[in-house]
Short mmCIF file of C-alpha atoms in Angstrom, two decimals:
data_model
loop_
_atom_site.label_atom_id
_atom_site.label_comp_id
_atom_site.label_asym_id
_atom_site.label_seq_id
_atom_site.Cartn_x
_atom_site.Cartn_y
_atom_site.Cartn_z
CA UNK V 14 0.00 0.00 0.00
CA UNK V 15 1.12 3.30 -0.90
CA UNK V 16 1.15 6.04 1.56
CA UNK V 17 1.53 9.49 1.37
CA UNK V 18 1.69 12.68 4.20
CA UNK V 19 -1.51 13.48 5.47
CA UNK V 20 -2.72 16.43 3.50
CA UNK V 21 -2.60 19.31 5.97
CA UNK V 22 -6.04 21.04 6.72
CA UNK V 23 -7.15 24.41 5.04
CA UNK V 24 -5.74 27.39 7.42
CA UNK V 25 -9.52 28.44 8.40
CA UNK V 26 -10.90 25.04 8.80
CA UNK V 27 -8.02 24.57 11.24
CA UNK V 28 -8.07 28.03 13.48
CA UNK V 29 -11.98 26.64 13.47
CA UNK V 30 -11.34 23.15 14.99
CA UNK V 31 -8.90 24.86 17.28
CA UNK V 32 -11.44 26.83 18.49
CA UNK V 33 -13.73 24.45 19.17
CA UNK V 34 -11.04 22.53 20.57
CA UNK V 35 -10.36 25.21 23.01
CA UNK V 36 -14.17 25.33 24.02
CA UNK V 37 -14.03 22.48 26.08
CA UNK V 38 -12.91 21.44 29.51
CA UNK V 39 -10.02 22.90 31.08
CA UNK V 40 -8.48 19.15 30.46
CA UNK V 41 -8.70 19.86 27.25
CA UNK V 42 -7.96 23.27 26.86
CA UNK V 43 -4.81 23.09 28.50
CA UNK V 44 -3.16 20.32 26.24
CA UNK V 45 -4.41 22.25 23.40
CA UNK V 46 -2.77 25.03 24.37
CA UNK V 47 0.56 23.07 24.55
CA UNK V 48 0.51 21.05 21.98
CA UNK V 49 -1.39 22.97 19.12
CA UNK V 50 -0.76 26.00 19.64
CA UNK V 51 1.97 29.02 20.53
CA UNK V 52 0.65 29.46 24.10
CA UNK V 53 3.17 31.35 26.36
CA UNK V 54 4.24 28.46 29.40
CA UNK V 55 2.62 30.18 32.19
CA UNK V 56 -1.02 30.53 30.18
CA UNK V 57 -0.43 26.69 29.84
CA UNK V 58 -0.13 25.95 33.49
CA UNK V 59 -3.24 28.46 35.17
CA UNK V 60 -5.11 26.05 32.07
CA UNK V 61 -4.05 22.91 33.71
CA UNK V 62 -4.51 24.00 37.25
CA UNK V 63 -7.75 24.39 36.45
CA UNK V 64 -8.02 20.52 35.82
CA UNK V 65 -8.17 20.16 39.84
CA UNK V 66 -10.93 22.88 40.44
CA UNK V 67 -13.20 23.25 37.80
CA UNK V 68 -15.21 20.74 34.98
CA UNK V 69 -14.58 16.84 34.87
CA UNK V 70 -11.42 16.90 36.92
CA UNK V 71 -12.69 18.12 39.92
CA UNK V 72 -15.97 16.20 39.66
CA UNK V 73 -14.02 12.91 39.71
CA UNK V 74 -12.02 14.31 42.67
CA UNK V 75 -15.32 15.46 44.48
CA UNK V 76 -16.63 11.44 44.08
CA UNK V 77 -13.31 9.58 45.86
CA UNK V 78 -14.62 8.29 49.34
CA UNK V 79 -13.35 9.21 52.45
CA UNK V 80 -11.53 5.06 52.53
CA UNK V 81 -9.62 6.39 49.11
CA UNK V 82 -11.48 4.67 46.79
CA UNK V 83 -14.03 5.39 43.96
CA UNK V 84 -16.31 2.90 42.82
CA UNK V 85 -15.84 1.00 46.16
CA UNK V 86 -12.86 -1.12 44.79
CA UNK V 87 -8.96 -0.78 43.69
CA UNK V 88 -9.93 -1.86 40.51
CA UNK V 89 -13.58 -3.60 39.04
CA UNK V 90 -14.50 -4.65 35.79
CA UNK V 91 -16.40 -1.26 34.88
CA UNK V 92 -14.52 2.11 34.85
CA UNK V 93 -15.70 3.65 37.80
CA UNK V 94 -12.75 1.95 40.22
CA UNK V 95 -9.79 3.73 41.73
CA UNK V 96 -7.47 2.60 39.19
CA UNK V 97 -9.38 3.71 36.56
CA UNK V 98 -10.47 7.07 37.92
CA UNK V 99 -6.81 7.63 38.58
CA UNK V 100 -5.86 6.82 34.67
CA UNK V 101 -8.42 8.96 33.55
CA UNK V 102 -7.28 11.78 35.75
CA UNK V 103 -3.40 11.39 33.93
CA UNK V 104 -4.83 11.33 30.74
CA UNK V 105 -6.74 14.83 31.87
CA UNK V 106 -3.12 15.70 32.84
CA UNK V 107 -4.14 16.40 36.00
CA UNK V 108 -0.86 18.23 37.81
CA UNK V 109 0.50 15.82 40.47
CA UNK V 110 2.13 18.71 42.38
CA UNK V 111 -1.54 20.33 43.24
CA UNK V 112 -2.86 19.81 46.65
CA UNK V 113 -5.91 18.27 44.97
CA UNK V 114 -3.96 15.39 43.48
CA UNK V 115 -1.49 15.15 46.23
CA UNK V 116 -4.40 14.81 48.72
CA UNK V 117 -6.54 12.18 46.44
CA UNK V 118 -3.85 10.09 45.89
CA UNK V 119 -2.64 10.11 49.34
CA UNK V 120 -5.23 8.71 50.62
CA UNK V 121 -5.19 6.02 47.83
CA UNK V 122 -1.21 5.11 48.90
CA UNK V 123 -2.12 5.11 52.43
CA UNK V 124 -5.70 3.37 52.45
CA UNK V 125 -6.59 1.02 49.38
CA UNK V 126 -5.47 -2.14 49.22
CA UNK V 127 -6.62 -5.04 46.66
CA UNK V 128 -8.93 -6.82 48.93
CA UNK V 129 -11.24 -8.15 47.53
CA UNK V 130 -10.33 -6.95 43.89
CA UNK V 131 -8.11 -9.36 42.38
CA UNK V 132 -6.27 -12.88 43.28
CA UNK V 133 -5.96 -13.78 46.61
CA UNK V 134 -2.38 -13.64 47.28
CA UNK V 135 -2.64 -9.87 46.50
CA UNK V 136 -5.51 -8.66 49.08
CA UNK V 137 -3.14 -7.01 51.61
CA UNK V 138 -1.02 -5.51 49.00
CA UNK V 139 -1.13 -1.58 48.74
CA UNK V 140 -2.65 -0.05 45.59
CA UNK V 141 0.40 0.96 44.27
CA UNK V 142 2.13 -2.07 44.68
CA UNK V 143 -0.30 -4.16 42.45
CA UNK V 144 -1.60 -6.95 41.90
CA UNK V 145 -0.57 -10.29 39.48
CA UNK V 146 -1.86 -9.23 35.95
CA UNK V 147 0.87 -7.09 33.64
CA UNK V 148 -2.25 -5.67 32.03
CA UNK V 149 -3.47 -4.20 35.35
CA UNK V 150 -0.03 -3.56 36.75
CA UNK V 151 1.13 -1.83 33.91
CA UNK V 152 -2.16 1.05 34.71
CA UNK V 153 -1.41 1.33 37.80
CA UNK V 154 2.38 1.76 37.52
CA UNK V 155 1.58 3.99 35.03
CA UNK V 156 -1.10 6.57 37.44
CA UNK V 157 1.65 5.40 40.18
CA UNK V 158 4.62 7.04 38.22
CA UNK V 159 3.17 9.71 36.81
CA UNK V 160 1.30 11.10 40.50
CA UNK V 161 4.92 10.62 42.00
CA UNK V 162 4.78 6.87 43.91
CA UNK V 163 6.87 4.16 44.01
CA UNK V 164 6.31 1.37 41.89
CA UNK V 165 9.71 0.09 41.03
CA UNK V 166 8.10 -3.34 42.66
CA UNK V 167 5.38 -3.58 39.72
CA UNK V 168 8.16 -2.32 37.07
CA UNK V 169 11.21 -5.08 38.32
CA UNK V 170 8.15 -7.66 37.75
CA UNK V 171 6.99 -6.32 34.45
CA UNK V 172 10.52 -6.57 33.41
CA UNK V 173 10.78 -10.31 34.29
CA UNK V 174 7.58 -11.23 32.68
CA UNK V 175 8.28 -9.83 29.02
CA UNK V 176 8.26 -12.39 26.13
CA UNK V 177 10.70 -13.71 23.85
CA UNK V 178 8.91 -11.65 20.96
CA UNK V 179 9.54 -8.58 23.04
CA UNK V 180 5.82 -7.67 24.43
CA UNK V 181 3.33 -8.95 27.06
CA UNK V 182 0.75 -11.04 27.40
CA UNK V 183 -1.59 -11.15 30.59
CA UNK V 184 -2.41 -15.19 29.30
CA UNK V 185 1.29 -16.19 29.64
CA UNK V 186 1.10 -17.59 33.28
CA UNK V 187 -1.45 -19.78 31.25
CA UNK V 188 0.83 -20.72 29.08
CA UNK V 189 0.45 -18.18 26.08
CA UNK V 190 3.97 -17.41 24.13
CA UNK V 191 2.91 -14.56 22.09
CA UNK V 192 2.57 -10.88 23.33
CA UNK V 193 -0.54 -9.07 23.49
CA UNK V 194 -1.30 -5.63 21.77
CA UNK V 195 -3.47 -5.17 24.42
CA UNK V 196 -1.21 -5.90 27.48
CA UNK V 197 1.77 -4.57 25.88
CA UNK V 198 0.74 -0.74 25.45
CA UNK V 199 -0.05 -1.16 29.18
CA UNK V 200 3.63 -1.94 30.02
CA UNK V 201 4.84 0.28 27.67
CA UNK V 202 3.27 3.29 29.01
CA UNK V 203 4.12 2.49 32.58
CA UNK V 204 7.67 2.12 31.15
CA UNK V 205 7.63 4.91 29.87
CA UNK V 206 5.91 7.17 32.93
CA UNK V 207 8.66 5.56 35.40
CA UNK V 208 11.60 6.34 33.06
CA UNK V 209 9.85 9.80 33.26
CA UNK V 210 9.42 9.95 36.85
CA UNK V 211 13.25 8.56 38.37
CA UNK V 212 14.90 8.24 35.41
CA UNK V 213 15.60 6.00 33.07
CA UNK V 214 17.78 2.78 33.76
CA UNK V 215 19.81 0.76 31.10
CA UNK V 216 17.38 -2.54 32.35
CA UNK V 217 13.69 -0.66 31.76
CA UNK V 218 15.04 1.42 28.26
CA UNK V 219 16.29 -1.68 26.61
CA UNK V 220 12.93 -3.58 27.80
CA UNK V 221 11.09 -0.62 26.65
CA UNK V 222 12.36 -0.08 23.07
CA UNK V 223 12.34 -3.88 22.89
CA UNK V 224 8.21 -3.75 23.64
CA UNK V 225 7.77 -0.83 20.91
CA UNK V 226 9.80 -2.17 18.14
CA UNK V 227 6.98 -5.20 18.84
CA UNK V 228 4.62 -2.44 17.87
CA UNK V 229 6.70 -1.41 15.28
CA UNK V 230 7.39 -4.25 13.28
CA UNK V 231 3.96 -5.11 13.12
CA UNK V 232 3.18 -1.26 11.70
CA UNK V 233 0.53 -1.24 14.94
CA UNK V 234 -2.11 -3.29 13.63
CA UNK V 235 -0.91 -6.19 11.01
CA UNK V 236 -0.09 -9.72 12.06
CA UNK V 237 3.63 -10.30 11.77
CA UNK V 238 3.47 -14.05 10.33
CA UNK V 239 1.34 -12.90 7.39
CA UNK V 240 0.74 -9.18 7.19
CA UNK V 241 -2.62 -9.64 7.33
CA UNK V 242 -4.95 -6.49 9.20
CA UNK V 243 -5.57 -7.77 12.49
CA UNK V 244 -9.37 -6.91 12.49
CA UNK V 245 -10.10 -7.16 15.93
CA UNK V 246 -8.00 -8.29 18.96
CA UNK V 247 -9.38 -11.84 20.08
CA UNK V 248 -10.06 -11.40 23.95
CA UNK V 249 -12.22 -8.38 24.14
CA UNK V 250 -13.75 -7.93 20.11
CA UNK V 251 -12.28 -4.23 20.06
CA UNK V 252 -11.61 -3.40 16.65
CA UNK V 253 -8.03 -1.61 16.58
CA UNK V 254 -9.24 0.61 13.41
CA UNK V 255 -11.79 2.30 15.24
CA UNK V 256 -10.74 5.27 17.40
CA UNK V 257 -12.25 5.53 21.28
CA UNK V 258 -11.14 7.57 24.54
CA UNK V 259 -11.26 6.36 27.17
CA UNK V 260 -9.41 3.48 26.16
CA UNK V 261 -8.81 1.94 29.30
CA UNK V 262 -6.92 -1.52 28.95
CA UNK V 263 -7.35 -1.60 25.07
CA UNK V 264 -5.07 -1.23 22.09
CA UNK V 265 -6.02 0.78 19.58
CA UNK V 266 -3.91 2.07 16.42
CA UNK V 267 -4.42 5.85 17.47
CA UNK V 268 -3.27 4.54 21.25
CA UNK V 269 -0.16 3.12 19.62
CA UNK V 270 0.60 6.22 17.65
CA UNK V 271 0.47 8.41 20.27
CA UNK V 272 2.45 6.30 22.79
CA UNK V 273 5.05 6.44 20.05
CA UNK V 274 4.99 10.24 19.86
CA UNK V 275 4.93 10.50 23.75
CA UNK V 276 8.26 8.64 23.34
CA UNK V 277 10.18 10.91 21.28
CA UNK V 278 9.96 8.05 18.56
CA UNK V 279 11.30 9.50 15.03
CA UNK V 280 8.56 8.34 12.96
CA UNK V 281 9.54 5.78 9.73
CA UNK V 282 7.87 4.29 7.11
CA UNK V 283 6.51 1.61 9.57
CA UNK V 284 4.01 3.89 10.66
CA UNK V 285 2.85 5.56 7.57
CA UNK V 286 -0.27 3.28 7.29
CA UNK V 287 -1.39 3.75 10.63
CA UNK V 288 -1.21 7.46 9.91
CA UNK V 289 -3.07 7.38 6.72
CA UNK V 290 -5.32 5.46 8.04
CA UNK V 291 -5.58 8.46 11.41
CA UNK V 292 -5.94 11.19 8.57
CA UNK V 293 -8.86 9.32 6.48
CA UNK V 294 -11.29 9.60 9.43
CA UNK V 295 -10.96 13.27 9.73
CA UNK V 296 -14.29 14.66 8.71
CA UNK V 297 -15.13 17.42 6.85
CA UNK V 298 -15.50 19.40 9.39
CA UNK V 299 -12.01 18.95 10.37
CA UNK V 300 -12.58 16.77 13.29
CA UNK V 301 -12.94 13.09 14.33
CA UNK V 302 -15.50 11.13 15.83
CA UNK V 303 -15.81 8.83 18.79
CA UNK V 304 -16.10 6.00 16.64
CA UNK V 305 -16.91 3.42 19.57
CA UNK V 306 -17.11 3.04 23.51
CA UNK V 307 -16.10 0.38 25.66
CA UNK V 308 -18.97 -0.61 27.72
CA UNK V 309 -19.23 0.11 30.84
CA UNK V 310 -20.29 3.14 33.41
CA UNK V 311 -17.61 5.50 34.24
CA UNK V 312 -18.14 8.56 36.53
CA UNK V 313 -17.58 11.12 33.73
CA UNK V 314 -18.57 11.78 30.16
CA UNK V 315 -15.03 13.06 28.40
CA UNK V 316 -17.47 13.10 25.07
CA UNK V 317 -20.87 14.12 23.23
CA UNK V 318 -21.42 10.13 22.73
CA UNK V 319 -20.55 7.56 20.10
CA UNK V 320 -20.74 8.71 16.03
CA UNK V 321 -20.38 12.49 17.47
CA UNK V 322 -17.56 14.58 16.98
CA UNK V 323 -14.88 13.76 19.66
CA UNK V 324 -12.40 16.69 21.15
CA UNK V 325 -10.09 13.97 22.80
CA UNK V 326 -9.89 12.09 19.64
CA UNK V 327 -9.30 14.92 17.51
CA UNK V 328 -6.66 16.41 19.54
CA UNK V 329 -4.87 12.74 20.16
CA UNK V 330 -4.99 12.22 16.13
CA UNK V 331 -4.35 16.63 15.51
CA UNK V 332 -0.67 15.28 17.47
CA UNK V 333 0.03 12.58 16.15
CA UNK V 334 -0.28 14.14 12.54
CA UNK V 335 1.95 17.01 13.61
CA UNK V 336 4.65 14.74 15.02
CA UNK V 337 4.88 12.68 11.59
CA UNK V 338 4.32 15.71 9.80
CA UNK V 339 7.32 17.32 11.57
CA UNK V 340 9.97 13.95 12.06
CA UNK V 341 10.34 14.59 15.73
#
């Protein structure tokens, strides 16, 4: 397949979809103003502290219960837990140095343990020390890094459970050899976030840029063995070609791409499909659509609802353009 730079957007339609952009919630508005346009730094950061105090930030703060917890539980199978509430809040880009988020996720260090919420053997652990699953440890070593918390005891035992073919795979204590798209952008984004947070050491890089040349050499969404589009992944029925937020524990191309551009990757022909295939669902409007939700409750809408035009999804795929558009 041939492939070919995204066609940039006409100079009005664009200053328009910025604009709507920056009508939104301050979660929004702030990464806008940081990555799309020429904001001055301290315009940036009143946006962002508004995250904490105002719109779908501070409603998610408001709901955390006096034990630490939201939806009851470290983690459940809808999106309402703690360690979901806590991912959404990084992807809001909540600031972990506000009193807000140093206060909420205090009380999460000091009072929530797994009880309850995962395998036995892990019910007395602390939150941030996690549980048994990479998928779920890699989330919340990921909220754990980037709010400031010690989780090199979920990242040394990420690092022993990578696969041969360089990725993750929550079925390999049952035996499965082959990485999972969907456990592997877990990992790599915790990677990533603790590198980030302490540093990064020669053991978690060269486990890191081993996980994302899996991504790579597989051009995010075709089956290494045969090329083939990988239509949907098998355990959850997501299709990777269709663009959500949140996207909690699932892979999607977009997800890949912009993991890829979070890490400073210099983009190569190896993604050029996936970003042809980011640019053809721009509308004409300029903007993207929330082309499917997981299901499940969370505490927030981040979105107008499924088939609408989606701010988070047009500012995730506005970046990623710009980064392949620009090399760096």
């Amino acid at each position: 397949m041939e492939t070919s730079p995204p066609k940039r957007q006409a100079p009005t339609l664009q200053s328009s979809v910025i604009r709507w952009l920056l009508d939104s919630d301050p979660s929004i508005r702030w990464q806008v103003m940081r990555d799309l346009t020429d904001a001055p730094a301290d315009k940036i950061a009143a946006e962002r502290a508004r995250v904490a105090t105002e719109g779908a930030g501070a409603r998610l703060l408001a709901l955390q219960a006096p034990d630490g917890r939201w939806g009851g539980a470290a983690w459940n199978r809808g999106w309402d837990s703690t360690m979901h509430v806590l991912s959404l809040l990084r992807e809001m880009g909540l600031d972990p140095a506000s009193d807000e988020a140093r206060r909420a996720v205090g009380l999460v260090r000091d009072r929530v343990t797994w009880q309850g919420c995962g395998p036995q053997e892990a019910d007395d652990n602390p939150f941030f020390a996690g549980e048994v699953e990479p998928c779920i440890n890699g989330q919340v070593a990921a909220v754990g890094a980037y709010f400031g918390q010690d989780v090199r005891g979920i990242v040394d035992r990420l690092l022993t459970e990578q696969l041969p073919d360089g990725g993750w795979n929550c079925e390999a204590a049952n035996g499965s050899t082959r990485s999972s798209f969907n456990t592997t952008i877990c990992v790599l984004e915790a990677l990533l976030e603790h590198e980030w947070a302490v540093g990064a050491s020669s053991e978690v890089a060269a486990a890191r840029l081993r996980g994302q040349e899996y991504l790579l050499e597989r051009r995010l969404f075709r089956r290494r063995s045969t090329g083939e589009v990988i239509e949907r992944d098998r355990k959850g029925g997501a299709v990777w070609t269709r663009f959500t937020f949140p996207t909690w524990w699932h892979y999607d191309v977009l997800r890949g791409l912009e993991y890829l551009r979070r890490a400073g990757v210099r983009p190569d022909e190896r993604v050029a499909e996936a970003i042809d295939l980011v640019a053809s669902k721009r509308g004409g409007d300029g903007r993207w659509p929330l082309e499917t939700r997981h299901p499940g409750e969370m505490l927030v809408e981040t979105d107008e609802g499924e088939g609408r035009p989606s701010r988070w999804n047009t500012l995730r795929a506005l970046r990623v353009l710009n980064w392949y558009s620009t090399g760096d």
